[in-house]
Coordinates of C-alpha atoms in Angstrom, one line a residue:
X14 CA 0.0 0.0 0.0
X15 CA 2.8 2.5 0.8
X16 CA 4.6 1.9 -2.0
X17 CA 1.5 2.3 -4.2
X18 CA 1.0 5.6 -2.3
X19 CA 4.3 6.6 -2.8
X20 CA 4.0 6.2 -6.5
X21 CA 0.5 7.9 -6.8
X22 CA 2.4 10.9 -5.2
X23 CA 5.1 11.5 -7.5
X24 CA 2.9 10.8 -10.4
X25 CA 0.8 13.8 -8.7
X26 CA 4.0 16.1 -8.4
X27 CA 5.0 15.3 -11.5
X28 CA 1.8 16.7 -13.4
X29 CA 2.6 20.0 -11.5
X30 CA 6.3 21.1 -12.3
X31 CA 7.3 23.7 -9.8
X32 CA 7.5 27.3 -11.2
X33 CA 10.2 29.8 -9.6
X34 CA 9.8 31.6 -6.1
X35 CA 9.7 35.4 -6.9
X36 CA 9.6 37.6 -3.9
X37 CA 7.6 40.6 -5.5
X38 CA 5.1 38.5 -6.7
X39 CA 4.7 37.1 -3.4
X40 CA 4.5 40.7 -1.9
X41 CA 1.8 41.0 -5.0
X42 CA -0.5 38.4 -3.3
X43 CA -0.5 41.0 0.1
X44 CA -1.5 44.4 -2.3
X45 CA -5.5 44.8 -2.8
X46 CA -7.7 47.5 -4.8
X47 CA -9.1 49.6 -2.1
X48 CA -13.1 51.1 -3.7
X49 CA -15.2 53.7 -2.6
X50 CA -18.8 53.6 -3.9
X51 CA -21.0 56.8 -3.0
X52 CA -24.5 56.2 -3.1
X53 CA -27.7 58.2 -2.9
X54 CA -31.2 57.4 -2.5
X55 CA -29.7 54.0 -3.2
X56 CA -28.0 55.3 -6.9
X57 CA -24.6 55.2 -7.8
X58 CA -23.4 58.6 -7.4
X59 CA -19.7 58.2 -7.4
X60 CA -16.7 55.7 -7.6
X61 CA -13.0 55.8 -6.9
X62 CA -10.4 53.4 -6.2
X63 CA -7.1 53.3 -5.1
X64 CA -4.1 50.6 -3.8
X65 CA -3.3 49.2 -0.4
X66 CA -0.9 46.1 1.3
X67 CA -2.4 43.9 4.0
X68 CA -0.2 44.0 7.2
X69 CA -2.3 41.3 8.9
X70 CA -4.8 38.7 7.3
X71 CA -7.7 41.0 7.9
X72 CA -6.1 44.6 8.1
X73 CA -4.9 46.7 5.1
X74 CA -3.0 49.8 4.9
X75 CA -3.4 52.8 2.3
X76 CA -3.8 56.4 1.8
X77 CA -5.8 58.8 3.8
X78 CA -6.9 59.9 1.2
X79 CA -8.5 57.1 -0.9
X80 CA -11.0 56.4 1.8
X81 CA -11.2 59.8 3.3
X82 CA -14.9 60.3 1.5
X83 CA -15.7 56.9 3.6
X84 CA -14.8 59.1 6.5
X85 CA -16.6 61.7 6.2
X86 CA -19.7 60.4 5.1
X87 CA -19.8 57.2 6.7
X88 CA -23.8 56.2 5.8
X89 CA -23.2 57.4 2.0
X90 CA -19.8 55.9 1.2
X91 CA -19.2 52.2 0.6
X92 CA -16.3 50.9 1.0
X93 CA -14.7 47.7 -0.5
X94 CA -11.6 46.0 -0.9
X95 CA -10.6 43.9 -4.5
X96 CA -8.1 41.0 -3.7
X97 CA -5.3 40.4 -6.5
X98 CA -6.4 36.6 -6.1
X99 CA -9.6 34.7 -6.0
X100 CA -13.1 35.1 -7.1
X101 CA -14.7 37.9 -5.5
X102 CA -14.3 40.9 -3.7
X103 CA -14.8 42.2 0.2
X104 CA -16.9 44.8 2.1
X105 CA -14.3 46.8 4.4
X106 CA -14.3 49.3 7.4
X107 CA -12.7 52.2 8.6
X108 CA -10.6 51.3 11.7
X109 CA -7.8 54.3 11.9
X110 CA -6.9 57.2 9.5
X111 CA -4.1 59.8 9.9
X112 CA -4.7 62.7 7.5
X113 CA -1.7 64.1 8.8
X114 CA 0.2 61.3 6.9
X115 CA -2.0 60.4 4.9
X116 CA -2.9 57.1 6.5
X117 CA -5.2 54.5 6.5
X118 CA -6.0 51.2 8.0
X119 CA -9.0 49.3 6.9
X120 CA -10.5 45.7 8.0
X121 CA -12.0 43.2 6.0
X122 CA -13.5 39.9 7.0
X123 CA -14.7 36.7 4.8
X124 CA -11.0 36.0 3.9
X125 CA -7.9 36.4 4.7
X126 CA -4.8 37.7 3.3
X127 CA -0.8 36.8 3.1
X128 CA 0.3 39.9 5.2
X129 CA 3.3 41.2 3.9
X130 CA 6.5 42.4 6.3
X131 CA 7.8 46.4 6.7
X132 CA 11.4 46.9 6.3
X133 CA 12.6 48.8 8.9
X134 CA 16.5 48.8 7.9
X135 CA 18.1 51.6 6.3
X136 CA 17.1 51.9 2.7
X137 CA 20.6 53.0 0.7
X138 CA 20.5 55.7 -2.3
X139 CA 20.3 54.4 -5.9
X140 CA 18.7 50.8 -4.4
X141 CA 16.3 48.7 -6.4
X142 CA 12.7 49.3 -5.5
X143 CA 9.4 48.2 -7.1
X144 CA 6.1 50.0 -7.0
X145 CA 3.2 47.4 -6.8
X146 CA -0.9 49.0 -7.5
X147 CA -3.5 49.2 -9.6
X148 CA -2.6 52.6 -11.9
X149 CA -5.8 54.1 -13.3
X150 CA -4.2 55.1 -16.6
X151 CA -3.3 51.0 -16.8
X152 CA -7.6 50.4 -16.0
X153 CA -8.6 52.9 -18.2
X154 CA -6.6 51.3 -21.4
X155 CA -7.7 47.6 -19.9
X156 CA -11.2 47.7 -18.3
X157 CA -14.2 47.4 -20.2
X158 CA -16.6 47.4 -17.8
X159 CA -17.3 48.1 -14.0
X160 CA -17.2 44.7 -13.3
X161 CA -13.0 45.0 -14.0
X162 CA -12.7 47.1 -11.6
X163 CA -13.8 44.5 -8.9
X164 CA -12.5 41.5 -10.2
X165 CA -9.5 40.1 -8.5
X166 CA -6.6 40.5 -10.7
X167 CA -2.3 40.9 -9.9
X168 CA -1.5 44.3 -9.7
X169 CA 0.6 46.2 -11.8
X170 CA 4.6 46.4 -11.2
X171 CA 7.1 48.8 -11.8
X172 CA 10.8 49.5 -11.1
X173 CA 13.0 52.6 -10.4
X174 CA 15.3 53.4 -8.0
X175 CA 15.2 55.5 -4.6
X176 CA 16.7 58.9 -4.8
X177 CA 16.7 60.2 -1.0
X178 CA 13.9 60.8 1.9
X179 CA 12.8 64.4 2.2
X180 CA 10.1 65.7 4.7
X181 CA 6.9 66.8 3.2
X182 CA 4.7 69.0 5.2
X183 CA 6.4 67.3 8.3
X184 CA 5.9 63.8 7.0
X185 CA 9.4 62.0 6.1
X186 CA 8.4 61.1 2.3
X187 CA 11.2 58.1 0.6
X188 CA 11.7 59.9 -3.1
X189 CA 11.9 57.6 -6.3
X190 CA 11.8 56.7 -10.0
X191 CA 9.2 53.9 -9.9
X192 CA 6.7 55.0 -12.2
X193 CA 3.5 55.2 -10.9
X194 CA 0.1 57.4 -11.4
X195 CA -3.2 58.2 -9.9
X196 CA -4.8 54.9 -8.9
X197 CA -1.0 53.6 -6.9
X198 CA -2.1 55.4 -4.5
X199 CA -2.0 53.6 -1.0
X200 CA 0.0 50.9 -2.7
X201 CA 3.2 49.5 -1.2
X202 CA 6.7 50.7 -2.6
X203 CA 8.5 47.6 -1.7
X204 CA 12.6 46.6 -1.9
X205 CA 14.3 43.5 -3.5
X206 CA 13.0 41.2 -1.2
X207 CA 9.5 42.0 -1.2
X208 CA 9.3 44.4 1.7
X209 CA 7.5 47.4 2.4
X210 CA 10.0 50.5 2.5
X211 CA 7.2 53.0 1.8
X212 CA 3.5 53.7 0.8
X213 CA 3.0 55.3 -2.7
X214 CA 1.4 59.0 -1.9
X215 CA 1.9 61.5 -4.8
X216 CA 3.6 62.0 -7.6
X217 CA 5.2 65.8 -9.1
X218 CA 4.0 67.0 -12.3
X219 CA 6.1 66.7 -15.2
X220 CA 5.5 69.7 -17.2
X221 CA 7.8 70.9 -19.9
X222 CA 9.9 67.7 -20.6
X223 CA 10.6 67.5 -16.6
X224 CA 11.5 64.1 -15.4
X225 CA 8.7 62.9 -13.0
X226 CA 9.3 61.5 -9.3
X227 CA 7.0 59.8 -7.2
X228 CA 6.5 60.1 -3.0
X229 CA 6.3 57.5 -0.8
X230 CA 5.3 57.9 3.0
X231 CA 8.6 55.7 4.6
X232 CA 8.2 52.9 6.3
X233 CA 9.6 55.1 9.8
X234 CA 6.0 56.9 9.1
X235 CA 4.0 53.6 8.8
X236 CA 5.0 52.0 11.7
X237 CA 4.4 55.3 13.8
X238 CA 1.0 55.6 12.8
X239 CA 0.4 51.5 13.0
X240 CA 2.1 51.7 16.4
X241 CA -0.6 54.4 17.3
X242 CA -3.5 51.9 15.7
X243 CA -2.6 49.2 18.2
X244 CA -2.3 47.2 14.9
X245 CA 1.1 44.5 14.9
X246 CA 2.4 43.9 12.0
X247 CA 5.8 42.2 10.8
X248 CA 8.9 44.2 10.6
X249 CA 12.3 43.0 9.2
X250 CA 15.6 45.0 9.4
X251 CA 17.6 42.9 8.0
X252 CA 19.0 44.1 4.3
X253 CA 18.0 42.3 1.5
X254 CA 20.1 39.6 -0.1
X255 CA 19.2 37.7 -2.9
X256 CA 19.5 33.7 -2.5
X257 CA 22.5 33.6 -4.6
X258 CA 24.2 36.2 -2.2
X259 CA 22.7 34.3 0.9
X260 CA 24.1 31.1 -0.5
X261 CA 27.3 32.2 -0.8
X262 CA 27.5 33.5 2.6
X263 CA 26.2 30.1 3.5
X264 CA 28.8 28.4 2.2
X265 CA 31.4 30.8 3.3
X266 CA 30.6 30.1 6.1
X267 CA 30.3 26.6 6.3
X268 CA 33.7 26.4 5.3
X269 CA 34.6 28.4 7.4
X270 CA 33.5 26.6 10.4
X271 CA 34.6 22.7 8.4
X272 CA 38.1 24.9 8.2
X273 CA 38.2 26.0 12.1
X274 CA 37.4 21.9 12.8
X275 CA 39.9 20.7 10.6
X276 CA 42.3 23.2 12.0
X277 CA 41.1 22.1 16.0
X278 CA 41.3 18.5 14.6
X279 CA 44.7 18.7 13.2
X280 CA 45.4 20.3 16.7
X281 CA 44.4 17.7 18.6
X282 CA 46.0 15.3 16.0
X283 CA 49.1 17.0 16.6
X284 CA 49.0 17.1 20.5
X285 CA 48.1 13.3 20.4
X286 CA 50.8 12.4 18.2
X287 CA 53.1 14.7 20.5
X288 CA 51.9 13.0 23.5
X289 CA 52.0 9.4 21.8
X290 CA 55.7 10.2 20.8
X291 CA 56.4 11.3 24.4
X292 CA 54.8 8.2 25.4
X293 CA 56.8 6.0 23.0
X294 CA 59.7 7.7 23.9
X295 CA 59.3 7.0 27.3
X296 CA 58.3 3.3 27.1
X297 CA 61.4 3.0 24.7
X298 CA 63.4 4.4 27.9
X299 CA 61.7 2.5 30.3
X300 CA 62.1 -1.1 28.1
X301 CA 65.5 -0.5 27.4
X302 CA 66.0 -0.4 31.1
X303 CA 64.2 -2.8 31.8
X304 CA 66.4 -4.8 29.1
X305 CA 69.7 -3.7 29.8
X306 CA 68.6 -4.8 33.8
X307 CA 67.4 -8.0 32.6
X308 CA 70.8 -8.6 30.7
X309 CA 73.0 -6.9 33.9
X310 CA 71.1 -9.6 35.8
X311 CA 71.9 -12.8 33.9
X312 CA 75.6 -11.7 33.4
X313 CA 75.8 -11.7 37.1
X314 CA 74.3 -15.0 37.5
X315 CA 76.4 -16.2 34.6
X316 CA 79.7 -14.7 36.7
X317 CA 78.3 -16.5 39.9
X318 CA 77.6 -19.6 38.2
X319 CA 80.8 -19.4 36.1
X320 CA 82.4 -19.3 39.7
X321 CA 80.2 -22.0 41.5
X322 CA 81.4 -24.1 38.4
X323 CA 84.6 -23.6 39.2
X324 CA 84.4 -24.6 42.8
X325 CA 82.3 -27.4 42.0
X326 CA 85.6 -28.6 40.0
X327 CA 88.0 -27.7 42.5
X328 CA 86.2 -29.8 45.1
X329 CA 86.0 -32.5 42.9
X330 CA 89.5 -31.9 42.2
X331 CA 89.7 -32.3 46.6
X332 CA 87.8 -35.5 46.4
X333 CA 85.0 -33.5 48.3
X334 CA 82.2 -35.1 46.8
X335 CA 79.1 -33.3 48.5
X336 CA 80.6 -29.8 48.4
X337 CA 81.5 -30.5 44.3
X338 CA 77.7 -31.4 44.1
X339 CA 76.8 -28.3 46.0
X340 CA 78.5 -26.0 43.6
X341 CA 78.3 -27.6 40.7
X342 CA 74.3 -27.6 41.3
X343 CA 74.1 -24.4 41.8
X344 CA 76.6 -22.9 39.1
X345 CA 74.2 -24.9 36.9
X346 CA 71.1 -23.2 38.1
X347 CA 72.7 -19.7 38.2
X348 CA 74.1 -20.0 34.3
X349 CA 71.0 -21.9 33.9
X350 CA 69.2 -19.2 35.0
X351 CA 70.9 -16.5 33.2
X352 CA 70.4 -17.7 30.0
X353 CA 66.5 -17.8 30.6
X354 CA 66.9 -14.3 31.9
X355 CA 69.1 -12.8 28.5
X356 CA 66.2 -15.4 26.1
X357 CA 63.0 -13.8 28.1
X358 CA 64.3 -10.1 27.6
X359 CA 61.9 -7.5 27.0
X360 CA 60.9 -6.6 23.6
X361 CA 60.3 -2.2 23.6
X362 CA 59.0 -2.5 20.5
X363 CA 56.3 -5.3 20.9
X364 CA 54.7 -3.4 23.5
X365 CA 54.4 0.1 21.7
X366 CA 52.6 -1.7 19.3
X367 CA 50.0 -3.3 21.5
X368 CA 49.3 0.3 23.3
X369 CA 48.9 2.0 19.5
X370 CA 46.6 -1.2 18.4
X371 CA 44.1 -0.5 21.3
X372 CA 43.2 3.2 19.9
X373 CA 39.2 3.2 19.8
X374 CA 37.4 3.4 17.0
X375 CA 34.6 6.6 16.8
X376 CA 30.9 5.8 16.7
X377 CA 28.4 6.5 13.8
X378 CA 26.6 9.7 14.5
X379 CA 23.4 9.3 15.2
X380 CA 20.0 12.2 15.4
X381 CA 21.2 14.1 18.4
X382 CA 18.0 13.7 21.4
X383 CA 16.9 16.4 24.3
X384 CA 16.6 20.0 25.0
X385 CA 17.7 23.0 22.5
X386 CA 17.6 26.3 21.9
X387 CA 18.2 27.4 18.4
X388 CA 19.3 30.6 17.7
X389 CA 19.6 33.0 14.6
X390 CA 22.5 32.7 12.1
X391 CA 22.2 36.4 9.7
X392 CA 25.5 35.2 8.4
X393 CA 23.8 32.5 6.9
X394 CA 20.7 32.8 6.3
X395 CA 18.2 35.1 3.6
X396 CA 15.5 36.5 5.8
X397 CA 12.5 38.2 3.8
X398 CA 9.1 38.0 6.2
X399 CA 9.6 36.3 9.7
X400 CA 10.7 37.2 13.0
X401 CA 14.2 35.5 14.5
X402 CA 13.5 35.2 17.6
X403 CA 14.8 31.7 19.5
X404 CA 13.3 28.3 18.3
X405 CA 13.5 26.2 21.3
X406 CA 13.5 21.9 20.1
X407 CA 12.9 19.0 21.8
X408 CA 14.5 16.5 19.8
X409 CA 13.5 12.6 19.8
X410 CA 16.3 10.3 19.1
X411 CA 13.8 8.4 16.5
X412 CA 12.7 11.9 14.7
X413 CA 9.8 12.9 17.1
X414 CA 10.1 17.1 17.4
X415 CA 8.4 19.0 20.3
X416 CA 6.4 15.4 21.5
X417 CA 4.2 15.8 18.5
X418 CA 5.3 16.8 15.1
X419 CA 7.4 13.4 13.3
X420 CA 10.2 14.2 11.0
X421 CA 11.5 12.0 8.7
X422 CA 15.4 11.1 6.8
X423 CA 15.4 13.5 4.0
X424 CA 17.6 12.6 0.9
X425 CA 20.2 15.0 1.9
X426 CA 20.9 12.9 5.2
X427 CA 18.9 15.5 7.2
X428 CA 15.4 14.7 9.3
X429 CA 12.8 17.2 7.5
X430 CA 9.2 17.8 7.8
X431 CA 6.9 20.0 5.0
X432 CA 3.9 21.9 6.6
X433 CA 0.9 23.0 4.3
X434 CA -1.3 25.1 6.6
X435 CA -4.7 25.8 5.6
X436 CA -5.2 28.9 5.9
X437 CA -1.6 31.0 4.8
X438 CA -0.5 31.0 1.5
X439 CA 3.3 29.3 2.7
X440 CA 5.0 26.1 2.4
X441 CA 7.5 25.6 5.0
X442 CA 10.3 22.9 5.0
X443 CA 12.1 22.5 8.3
X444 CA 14.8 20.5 8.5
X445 CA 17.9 19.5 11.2
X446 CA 21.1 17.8 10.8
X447 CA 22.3 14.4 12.9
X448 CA 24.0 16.4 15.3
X449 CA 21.1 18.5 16.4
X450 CA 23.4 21.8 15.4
X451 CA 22.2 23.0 12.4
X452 CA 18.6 23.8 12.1
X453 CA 16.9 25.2 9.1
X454 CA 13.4 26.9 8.3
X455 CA 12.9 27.3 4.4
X456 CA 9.6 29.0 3.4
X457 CA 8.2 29.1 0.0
X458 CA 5.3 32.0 -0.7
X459 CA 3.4 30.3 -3.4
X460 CA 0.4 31.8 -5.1
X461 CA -3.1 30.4 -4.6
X462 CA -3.1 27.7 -7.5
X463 CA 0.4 26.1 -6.2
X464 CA -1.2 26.6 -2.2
X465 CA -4.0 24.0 -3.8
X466 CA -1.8 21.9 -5.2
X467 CA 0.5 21.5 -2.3
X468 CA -2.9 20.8 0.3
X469 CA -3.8 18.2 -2.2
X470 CA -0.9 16.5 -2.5
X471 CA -0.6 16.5 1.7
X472 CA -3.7 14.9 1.8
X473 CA -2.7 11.8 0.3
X474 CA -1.5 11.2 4.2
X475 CA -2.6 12.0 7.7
X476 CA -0.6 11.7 10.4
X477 CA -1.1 13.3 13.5
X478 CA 1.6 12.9 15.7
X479 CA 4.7 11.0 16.1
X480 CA 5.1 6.9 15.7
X481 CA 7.2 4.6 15.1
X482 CA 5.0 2.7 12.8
X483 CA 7.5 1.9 9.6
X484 CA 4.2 1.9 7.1
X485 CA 3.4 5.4 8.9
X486 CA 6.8 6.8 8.5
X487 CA 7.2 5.3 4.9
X488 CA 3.8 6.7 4.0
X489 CA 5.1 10.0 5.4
X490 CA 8.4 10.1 3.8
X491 CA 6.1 9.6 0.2
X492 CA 4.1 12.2 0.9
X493 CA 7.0 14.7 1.8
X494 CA 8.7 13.9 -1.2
X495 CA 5.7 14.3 -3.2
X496 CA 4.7 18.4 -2.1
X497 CA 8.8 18.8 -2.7
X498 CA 9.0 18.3 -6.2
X499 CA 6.0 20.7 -6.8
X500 CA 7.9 23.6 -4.8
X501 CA 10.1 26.0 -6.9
X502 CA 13.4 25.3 -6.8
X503 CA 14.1 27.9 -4.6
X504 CA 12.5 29.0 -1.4
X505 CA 11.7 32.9 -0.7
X506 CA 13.4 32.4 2.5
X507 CA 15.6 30.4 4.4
X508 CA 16.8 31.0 8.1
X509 CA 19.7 29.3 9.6
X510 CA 19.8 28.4 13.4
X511 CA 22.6 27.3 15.3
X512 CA 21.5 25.2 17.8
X513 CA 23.1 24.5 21.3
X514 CA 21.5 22.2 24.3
X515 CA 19.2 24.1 26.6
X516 CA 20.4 25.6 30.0
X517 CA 19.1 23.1 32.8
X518 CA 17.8 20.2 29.8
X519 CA 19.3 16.9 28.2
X520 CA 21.6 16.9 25.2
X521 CA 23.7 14.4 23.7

């Protein structure tokens, strides 16, 4: 049955090749159409429509000034947000607005949304930025209806470059070349990795051939106003890297660290073939001592037996029988004697062999089990829209994680497990090495088709918690290698934990 399963799987997978991870595109899935609809006497009176960015899976930010008519006539003005994916779109409220920024936080309910992360690092002159929104001059050449303008569809994108941050009116405005035009408004200006450095606000008029430049309120002016809307949100200051630059690091530094060990091993090496040359050296000394005593030893019972000989002959010589017996017995026994001594002389060289023979032989690693605490590797690792705070483990010997989530022997000899939540639109693979050291979190920010995929595929197999059931764990392992081949080839994100065993737990 498993391996049937197994098969089914990668026959699945393979119907769905895996399309590249592209992190505006994922920061496209968090940007909306934000409408206002005035009404009178139940008549269409009015329509507008601007951009916005969820921050949360319910709570969108924009301009003040796309839903300021919302605000100030609340029972006239209706007020909707347009998702870039799905079928339909949402009714919306008014929780905060900041005119003074020109600010907005709306709520929707009925779905939820991939929330996308504000940078809050410093953003450098001349980098790479992308404005994502829905530009009215873009609807106006594309929609041919009313009905367009509240279908779900992927915003528009364009690319410049930030100039500098200037304060407007007392609000600190970020300054670039994206292009953008009434309709952006509210929309996110976002960096390499996806992020949210700014919110598109205005843009100067370009009269007599002069170059236009757009206004975004900065991200320092977003959180200050979220901050005052009780609203959290996700914030990374971290600068952006792209996985090729996060790789190399990542390698760098694993080198680094396999040089270091070769270097402490070679140490160690060295000090314990110092120490086994002292010994030697001092076994050498203490056998040839021991020989060279040995030998002393028989020569003098060769001299005294030699000479107990001799006076065994010279009473013999005296016809004293029993006194020539006496001695000749015993200068037989002493020459005797010392010839077994010289023949049973110690060997140095024997022995130093035996003592080098009994070295031990190391063990096969194994998955490390107990307590850990896993912290944050920036060094290593590419991080785009997740916090990095400490990931404490509990770590079965047989693959068992926390007491109930079972990880399985991935093809790259580490123990992995791939969760497909229902409800956000992420893949995440985590993954740990034998020795319980290195710990890694991969997420992949798929769109909604590759989301359906990926839950269809996991439900080929349910398993709960842990077990040590082989057909469980082989059923598992199928299924794990079946939602892998449908993920890009490269994840969004990927964070790096060094792990080390927890103060007061169990390690080995």
């Amino acid at each position: 049955m498993t391996r049937f399963l197994a098969l089914l799987l990668a026959l699945f997978a393979l119907a769905f090749p895996a399309r590249a991870a592209d992190d505006i595109s994922a920061a496209s899935r968090s940007v909306v159409r934000v409408v206002t609809v005035a009404m009178v006497d139940g008549e269409v009176v009015g329509f507008g429509h601007g951009s916005g960015i969820a921050v949360s899976p319910t709570r969108i930010v924009t301009n003040a000034h796309v839903v300021e008519s919302a605000a100030k006539y609340p029972n006239n003005v209706a007020l909707g947000v347009v998702p870039s994916e799905g079928q339909k779109s949402y009714a919306a409220k008014l929780i905060a607005i900041d005119t003074a920024r020109d600010l907005a936080l709306i709520e929707i309910s009925g779905t939820r949304l991939p929330a996308a992360a504000v940078y809050t690092g410093p953003l450098e002159s001349g980098s790479d930025v992308v404005a994502l929104g829905y530009p009215g001059n873009v609807d106006l050449a594309t929609a041919r209806s009313a009905n367009d303008y509240i279908t779900p569809r992927t915003p528009t994108r364009s690319e410049g470059n930030f100039s500098n941050m200037q304060s407007v009116d007392g609000t600190a405005m970020l300054i670039h070349t994206a292009k953008i035009s009434r309709g952006n408004s509210g929309g996110p200006l976002v960096d390499r990795c996806g992020r949210i450095a700014g919110i598109n606000s205005a843009i100067t008029r370009a009269d007599d051939g002069d170059s236009p430049f757009a206004f975004a309120i900065s991200a320092r002016e977003l959180t200050r106003f979220l901050a005052d809307a009780d609203q959290n949100y996700g914030s990374i200051g971290t600068p952006c890297l792209s996985l090729a630059e996060a790789d190399a690091r990542d390698r760098a530094a694993i080198e680094a660290e396999a040089r270091a060990s070769a270097e402490a091993n070679a140490a160690k090496e060295a000090a314990a073939k110092f120490d086994r040359e002292l010994k030697q050296a001092r076994a050498e000394e203490e056998a040839l001592a021991a020989r060279e005593n040995r030998i002393a030893l028989a020569g003098v019972f060769f001299v005294i037996g030699a000479l107990a000989a001799g006076a065994g002959l010279l009473f013999y010589s005296q016809q004293n029988m029993r006194h020539a017996k006496i001695a000749g017995g015993a200068g037989a026994a002493l020459m005797v004697g010392a010839a077994v001594l010289f023949v049973t002389r110690p060997d140095a060289r024997a022995e130093i062999a035996a003592e080098t023979a009994a070295a031990p032989v190391a063990a096969a690693p194994k998955l490390a089990a107990g307590d850990l605490v896993c912290t944050i590797r920036p060094d290593r690792s590419r991080i785009t829209v997740s916090a990095t705070t400490d990931v404490p483990l509990t770590i079965g010997a047989s693959g068992c994680v926390n007491d109930r989530t079972q990880y399985t022997m991935g093809a790259d000899d580490r123990w992995q497990r791939i969760l497909v939540p229902n409800e956000e639109a992420t893949v995440t693979v985590a993954s740990i090495d034998a020795t319980g050291r290195d710990y890694r979190v991969e997420r992949y920010l798929l769109d909604a088709e590759a989301m359906a995929k990926a839950r269809e595929t996991r439900a080929g197999v349910t398993l709960k918690s842990c077990t040590a059931d082989p057909e469980a764990l082989a059923g598992l392992a199928a299924q794990q290698d079946a939602i892998r081949s449908i993920l890009p080839a490269s994840p969004n994100e990927r964070l790096v934990y060094r792990c080390q065993p927890a103060a007061g737990g169990s390690g080995s």
